[in-house]
C-alpha positions as MATLAB code, in Angstrom:
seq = 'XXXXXXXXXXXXXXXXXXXXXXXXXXXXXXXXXXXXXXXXXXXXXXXXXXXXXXXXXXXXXXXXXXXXXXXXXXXXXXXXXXXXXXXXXXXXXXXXXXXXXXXXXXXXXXXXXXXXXXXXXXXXXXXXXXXXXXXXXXXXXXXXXXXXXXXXXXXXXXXXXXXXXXXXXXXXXXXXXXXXXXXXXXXXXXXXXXXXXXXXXXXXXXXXXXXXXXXXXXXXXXXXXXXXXXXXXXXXXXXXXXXXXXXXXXXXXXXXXXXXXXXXXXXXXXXXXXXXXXXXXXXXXXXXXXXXXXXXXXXXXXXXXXXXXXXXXXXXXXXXXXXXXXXXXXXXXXXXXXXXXXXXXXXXXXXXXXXXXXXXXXXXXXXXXXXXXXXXXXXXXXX';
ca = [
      84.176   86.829  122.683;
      84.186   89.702  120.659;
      85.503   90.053  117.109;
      87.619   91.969  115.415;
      89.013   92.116  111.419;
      92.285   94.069  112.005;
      94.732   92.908  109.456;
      97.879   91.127  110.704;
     101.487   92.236  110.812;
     102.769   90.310  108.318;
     106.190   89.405  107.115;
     104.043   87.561  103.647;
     101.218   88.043  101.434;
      98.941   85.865  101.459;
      95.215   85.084   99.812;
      93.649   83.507  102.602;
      91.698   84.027  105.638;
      93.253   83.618  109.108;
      91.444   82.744  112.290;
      93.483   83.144  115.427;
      92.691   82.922  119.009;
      94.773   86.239  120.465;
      98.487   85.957  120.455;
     100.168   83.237  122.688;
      97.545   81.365  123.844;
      97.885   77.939  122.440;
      94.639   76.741  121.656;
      94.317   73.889  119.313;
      91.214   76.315  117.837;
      93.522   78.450  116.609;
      94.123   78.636  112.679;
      97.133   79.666  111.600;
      98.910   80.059  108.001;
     101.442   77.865  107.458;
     104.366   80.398  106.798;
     107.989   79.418  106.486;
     109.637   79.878  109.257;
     113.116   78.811  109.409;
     114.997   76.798  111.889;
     117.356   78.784  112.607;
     114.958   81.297  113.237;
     113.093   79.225  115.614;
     116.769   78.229  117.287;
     117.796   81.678  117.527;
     114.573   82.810  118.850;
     114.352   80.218  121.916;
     117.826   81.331  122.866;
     117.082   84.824  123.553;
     113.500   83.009  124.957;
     115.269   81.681  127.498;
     117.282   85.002  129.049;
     116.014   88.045  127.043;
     117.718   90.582  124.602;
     120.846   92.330  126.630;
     120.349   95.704  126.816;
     123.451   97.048  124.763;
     121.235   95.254  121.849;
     118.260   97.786  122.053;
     117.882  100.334  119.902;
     118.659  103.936  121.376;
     115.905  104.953  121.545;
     114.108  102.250  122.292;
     110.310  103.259  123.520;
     108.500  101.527  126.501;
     105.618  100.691  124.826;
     104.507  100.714  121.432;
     100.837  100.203  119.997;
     101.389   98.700  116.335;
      98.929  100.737  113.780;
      97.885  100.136  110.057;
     100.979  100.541  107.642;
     103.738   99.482  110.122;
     105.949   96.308  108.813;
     107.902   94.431  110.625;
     110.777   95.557  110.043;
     109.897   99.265  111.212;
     109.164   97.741  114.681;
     112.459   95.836  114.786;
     114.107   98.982  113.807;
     112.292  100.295  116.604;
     113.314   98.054  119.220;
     116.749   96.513  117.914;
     119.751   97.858  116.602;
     119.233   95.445  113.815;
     116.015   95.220  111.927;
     117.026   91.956  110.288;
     117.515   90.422  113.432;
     113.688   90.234  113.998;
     113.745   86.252  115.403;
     115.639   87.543  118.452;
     112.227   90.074  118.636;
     110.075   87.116  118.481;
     111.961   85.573  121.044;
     111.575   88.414  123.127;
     108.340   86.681  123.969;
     108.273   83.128  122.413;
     105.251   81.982  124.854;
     103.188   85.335  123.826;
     103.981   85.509  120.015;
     103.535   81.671  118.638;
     103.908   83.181  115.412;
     105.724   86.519  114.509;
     103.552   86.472  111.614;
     100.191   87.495  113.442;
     101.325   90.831  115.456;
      98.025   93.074  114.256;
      97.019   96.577  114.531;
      95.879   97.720  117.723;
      98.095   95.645  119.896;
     100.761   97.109  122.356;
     104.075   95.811  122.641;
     105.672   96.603  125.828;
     109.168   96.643  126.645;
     110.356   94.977  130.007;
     113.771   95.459  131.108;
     114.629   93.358  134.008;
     118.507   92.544  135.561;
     120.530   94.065  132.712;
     117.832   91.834  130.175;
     115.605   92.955  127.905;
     111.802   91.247  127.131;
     108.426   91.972  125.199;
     105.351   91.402  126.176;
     102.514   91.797  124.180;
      99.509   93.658  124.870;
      95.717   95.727  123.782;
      96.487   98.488  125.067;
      94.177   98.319  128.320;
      95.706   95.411  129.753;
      99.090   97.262  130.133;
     101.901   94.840  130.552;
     100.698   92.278  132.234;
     100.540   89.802  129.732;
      97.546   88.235  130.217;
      95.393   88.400  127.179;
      92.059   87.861  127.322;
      90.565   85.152  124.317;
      89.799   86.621  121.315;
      89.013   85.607  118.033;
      90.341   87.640  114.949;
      89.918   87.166  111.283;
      91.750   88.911  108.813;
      91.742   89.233  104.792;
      95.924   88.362  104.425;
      96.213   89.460  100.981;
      96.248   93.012   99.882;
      95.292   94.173  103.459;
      98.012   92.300  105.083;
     101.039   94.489  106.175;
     104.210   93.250  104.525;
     107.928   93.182  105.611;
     108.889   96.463  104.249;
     107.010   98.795  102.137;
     106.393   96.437   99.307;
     104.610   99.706   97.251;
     108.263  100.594   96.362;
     108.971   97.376   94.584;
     105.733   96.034   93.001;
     106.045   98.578   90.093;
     109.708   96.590   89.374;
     108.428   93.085   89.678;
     107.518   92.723   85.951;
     109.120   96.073   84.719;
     113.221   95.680   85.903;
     114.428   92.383   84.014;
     117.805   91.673   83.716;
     118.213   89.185   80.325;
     121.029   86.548   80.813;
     121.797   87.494   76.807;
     120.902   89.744   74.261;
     117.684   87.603   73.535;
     115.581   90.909   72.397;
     118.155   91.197   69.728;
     116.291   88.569   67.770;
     112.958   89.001   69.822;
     109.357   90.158   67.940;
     109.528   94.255   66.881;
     107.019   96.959   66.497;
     107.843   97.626   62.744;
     104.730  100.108   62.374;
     101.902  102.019   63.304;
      98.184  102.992   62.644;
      97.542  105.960   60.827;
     101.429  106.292   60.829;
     102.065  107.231   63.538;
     105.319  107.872   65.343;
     104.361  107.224   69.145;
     102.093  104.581   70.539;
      99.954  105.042   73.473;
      97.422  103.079   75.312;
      94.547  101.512   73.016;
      96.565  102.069   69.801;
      97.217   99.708   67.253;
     100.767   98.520   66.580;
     102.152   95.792   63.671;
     104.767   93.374   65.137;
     107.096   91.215   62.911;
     108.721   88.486   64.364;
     108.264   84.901   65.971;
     105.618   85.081   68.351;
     104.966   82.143   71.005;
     101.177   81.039   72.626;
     101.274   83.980   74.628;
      98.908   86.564   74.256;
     100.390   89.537   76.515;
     104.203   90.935   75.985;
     106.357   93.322   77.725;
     107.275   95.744   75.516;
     111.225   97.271   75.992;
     113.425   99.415   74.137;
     117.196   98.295   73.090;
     118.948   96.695   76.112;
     122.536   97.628   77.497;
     125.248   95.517   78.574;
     125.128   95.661   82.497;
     129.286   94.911   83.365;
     131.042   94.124   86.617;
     132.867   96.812   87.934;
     135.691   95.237   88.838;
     136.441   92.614   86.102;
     134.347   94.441   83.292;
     132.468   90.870   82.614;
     128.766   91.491   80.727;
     126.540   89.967   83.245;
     123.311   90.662   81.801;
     121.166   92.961   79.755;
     118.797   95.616   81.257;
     116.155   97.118   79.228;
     114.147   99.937   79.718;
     110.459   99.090   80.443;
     107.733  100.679   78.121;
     104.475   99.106   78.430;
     102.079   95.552   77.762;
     100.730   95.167   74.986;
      97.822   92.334   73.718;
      97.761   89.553   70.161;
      94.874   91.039   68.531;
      95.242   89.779   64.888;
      97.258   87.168   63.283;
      99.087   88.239   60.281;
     100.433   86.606   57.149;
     101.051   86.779   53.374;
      98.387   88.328   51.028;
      99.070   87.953   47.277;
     102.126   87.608   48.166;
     103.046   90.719   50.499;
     104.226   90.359   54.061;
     101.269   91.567   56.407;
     102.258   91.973   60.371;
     100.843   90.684   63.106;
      98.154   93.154   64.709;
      98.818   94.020   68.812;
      97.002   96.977   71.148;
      98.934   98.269   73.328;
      96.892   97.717   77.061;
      99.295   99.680   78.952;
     102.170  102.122   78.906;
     105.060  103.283   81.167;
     106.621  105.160   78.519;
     105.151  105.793   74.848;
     105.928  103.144   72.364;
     107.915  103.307   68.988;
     108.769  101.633   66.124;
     111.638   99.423   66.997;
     111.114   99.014   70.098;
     111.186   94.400   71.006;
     108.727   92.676   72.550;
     109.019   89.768   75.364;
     106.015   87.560   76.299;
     104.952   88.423   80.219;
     105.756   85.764   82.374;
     103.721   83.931   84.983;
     103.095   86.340   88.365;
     105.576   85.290   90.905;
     104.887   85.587   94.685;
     107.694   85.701   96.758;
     107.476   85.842  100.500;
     109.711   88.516  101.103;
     111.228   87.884  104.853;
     114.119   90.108  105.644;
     117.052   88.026  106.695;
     121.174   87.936  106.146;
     122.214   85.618  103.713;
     123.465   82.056  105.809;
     127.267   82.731  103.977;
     129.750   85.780  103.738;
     128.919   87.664  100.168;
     130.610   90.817   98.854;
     129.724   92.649   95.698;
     129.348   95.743   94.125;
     126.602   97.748   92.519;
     126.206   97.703   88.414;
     123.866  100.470   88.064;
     121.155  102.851   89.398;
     117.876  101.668   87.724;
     116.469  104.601   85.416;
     119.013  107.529   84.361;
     120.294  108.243   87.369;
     124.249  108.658   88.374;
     123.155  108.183   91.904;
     120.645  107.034   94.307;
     119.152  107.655   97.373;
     116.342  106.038   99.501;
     113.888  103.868   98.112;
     115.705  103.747   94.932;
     116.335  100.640   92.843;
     120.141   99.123   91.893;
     121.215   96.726   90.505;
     124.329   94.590   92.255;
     126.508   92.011   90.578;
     125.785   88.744   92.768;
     122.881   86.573   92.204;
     121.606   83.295   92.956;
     124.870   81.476   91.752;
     126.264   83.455   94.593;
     123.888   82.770   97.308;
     121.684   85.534   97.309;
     117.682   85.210   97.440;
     114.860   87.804   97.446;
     114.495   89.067  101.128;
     118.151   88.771  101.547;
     119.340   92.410  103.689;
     123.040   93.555  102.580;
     125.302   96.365  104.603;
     126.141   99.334  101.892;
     129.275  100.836  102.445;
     130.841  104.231  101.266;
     134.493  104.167   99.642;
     136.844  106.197  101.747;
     138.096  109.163  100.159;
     141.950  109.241   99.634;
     143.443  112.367  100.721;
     146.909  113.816  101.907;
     148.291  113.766  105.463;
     149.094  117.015  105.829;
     150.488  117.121  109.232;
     153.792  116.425  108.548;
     156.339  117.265  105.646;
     156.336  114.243  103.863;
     152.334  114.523  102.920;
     151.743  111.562  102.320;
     148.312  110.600  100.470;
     146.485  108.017  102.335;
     143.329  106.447  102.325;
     140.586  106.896  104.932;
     138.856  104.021  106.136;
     135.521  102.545  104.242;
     132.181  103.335  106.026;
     129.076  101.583  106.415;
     126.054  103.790  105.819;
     123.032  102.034  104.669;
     121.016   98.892  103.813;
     119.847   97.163  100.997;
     117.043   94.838  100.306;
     117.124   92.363   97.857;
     113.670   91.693   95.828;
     114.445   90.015   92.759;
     117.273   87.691   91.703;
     118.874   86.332   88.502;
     121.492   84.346   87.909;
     124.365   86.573   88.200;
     122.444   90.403   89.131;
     119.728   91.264   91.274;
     117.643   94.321   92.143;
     117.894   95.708   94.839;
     115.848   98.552   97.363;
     117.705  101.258   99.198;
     115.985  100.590  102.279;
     118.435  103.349  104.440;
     121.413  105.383  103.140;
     123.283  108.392  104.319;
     125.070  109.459  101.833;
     124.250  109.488   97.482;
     125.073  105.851   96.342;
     126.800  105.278   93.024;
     127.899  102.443   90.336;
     130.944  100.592   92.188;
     130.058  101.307   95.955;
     130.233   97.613   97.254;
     127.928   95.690   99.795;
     128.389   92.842  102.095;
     126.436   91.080  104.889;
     124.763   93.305  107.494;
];
C-alpha cells in the first residue's frame, strides 16, 4: 500500500490525525473522526442512495468529472454539481456505498458524474481509475487542523470570531477604561503602555473597543444589542492602587492592535476560543428577518462582507445556518395606460448568506453570493 498525507475535504476543523482506508471501502481498519452528522442528513442521503439525483437538480453546468485540489470546500463542489450548495447530503448520497463519510473527500481524488435513465450519480475516483469505481486500498493520514479544508472559506470569518461582538446591553458603559498614557501620549500602539481604571476580573487579556451603538430592528425600531468597534488586546501588567493617598491605575501593554488605541476607549476580558463546526445547512424551521447593519462603515455590502441580521438563537438560528437574501422590489409607475398607476415589482432573490456567529437576538453573518449591493433592511429567509 502506498501512502499518502493529502489533507481531507472537510466540512470541520479538527486537531487530530485521521487514518482512513480509501473512500467506501468499509474496513473495520479504518479510523475515522467522529463528526456530527445529522439524521436527517443520513435519511436524506439514503433516499437519493437509492435512485440518484434527477437531472433537473444538477447544476448547469454541471462538469463530467472533477479532480478535487487543495483550497476547494465543500460547498464549492456542491455548487459545482447541485443547484443548491446547502443541499450537500443529497451529494453524499450520490454515492452512499463510495463516500462512508462526506467528511474525508481529499485532494487528488476525481469525482465523476454518471447520468443514467433521466438519474444522476457520483462515483468517486484517483484520477487513473476513471469511473469505474473500484478503488484500490489505500491508507491516508492527514493533519485535520489548520491543513484541513473547511466548509467555506473560513479565512473570511476568523478575523470576526473575537473582533465582531454584539453586547446584549450597554455593559462597556460601566466596563474598565484606558484613562491615560505613557509619556502622554494621545495614540496607543502595539508594546505601549496604557493605565486602566476600573473593575478588573482574573483575566489577564482584554479586548479593547471604542463606544458601542445601539444596533435596532428595522422594522419595530427595538435595541437588540450593542456593536462596538474592535481596536486591539491588550495584557495586566501591573496592579495599581493608592499611594499616600492618590489614585494610581492599573498598568496594561497593549499586545495587539486593529486600530490605534485612545484614552477612553473600554476594555472587555477575551473570552475562551470557541470552535464551532461550521456545516452549511438550512435551518429545520421557516425564519425571516432583516439585516441591522453592514459591519465597519459601510452603507452597503457586497461579497464576502460581514452583516449583521436581527434573528438569533431565540429564533432558531445556529452558526452554519445558510439564509436566501432577497432584493426589495422597486416601486414604480405603470405607465402603459392613463391611469399610471404606481405599483410594486415583485421581491427578488439574489444571494446567500452564511451564518458564523450567533447571539441571542443578532448574528453575523458572511455574504457568501450576491448580485446586487446589499443594504440595512434587505430581509432574508430560508434558502
Amino acid at each position: 500500500m502506498t501512502r499518502s498525507t493529502r489533507p481531507a475535504l472537510s466540512f470541520f476543523r479538527a486537531s487530530a490525525i485521521t487514518v482512513a482506508l480509501g473512500l467506501g471501502l468499509g474496513a473495520a481498519m479504518a479510523a475515522e473522526p467522529n463528526f456530527p452528522i445529522t439524521q436527517k442528513q443520513r435519511s436524506t442521503a439514503k433516499q437519493v442512495a437509492a435512485a440518484g439525483v434527477p437531472l433537473s437538480e444538477l447544476a448547469e453546468n454541471a462538469p463530467d468529472a472533477y479532480t478535487v485540489k487543495s483550497g476547494d470546500t465543500l460547498w464549492d463542489i456542491s455548487s459545482m454539481f447541485l443547484k443548491s450548495p446547502w443541499r450537500w447530503p443529497e451529494l453524499w448520497g450520490m454515492n452512499l456505498e463510495q463516500i462512508r463519510n462526506p467528511h474525508l473527500i481529499y485532494p487528488g481524488q476525481t469525482l465523476y458524474l454518471i447520468k443514467t435513465d433521466g438519474r444522476a450519480t457520483l462515483r468517486v475516483g484517483d484520477g487513473d481509475q476513471g469511473g469505474s469505481g473500484r478503488l484500490s486500498p489505500r491508507i491516508r493520514s492527514s493533519e485535520l487542523g489548520r491543513q484541513g479544508l473547511p466548509p467555506i472559506a473560513l479565512h473570511l470569518i476568523e478575523p470576526f470570531l473575537n473582533e465582531a461582538v454584539i453586547f446584549e446591553t450597554n455593559q462597556l458603559a460601566t466596563a474598565p477604561r484606558v484613562v491615560g498614557a505613557q509619556e502622554g501620549r494621545v495614540l496607543l500602539s502595539r508594546g505601549d503602555l496604557a493605565y486602566v481604571r476600573g473593575e478588573l476580573g482574573t483575566n489577564r487579556n482584554y479586548r479593547v473597543f471604542r463606544e458601542p451603538r445601539a444596533l435596532k430592528d428595522p422594522g419595530t425600531g427595538e435595541v437588540l444589542g450593542y456593536e462596538a468597534e474592535y481596536l486591539g488586546v491588550a495584557e495586566y501588567t501591573r496592579q495599581g492602587g493608592t499611594v499616600q493617598g492618590e489614585i494610581v491605575p492599573d498598568t496594561f501593554t497593549v499586545t495587539s492592535v486593529r486600530q490605534e488605541i485612545r484614552v477612553g476607549d473600554r476594555l472587555s476580558p477575551v473570552p475562551p476560543r470557541e470552535f464551532i463546526n461550521y456545516v452549511p445547512r438550512p435551518p429545520e424551521k421557516d425564519i425571516a428577518g432583516q439585516i441591522v447593519s453592514i459591519y465597519g462603515d459601510g452603507l452597503t455590502a457586497g461579497q464576502n462582507q460581514i452583516v449583521a441580521l436581527n434573528k438569533g438563537s431565540r429564533d432558531g438560528l445556529e452558526s452554519g445556518h445558510v439564509l436566501a437574501l432577497w432584493r426589495a422590489g422597486d416601486r414604480i409607475v405603470d405607465r402603459t395606460n392613463n391611469e399610471r398607476t404606481r405599483i410594486k415589482l415583485p421581491d427578488e432573490r439574489h444571494g446567500h448568506l452564511f451564518v458564523f456567529r450567533v447571539f441571542n437576538r443578532m448574528s453575523y453573518a458572511l455574504i457568501l453570493t450576491v448580485k446586487e449591493p446589499v443594504t440595512p433592511g434587505d430581509r432574508f429567509t430560508q434558502p
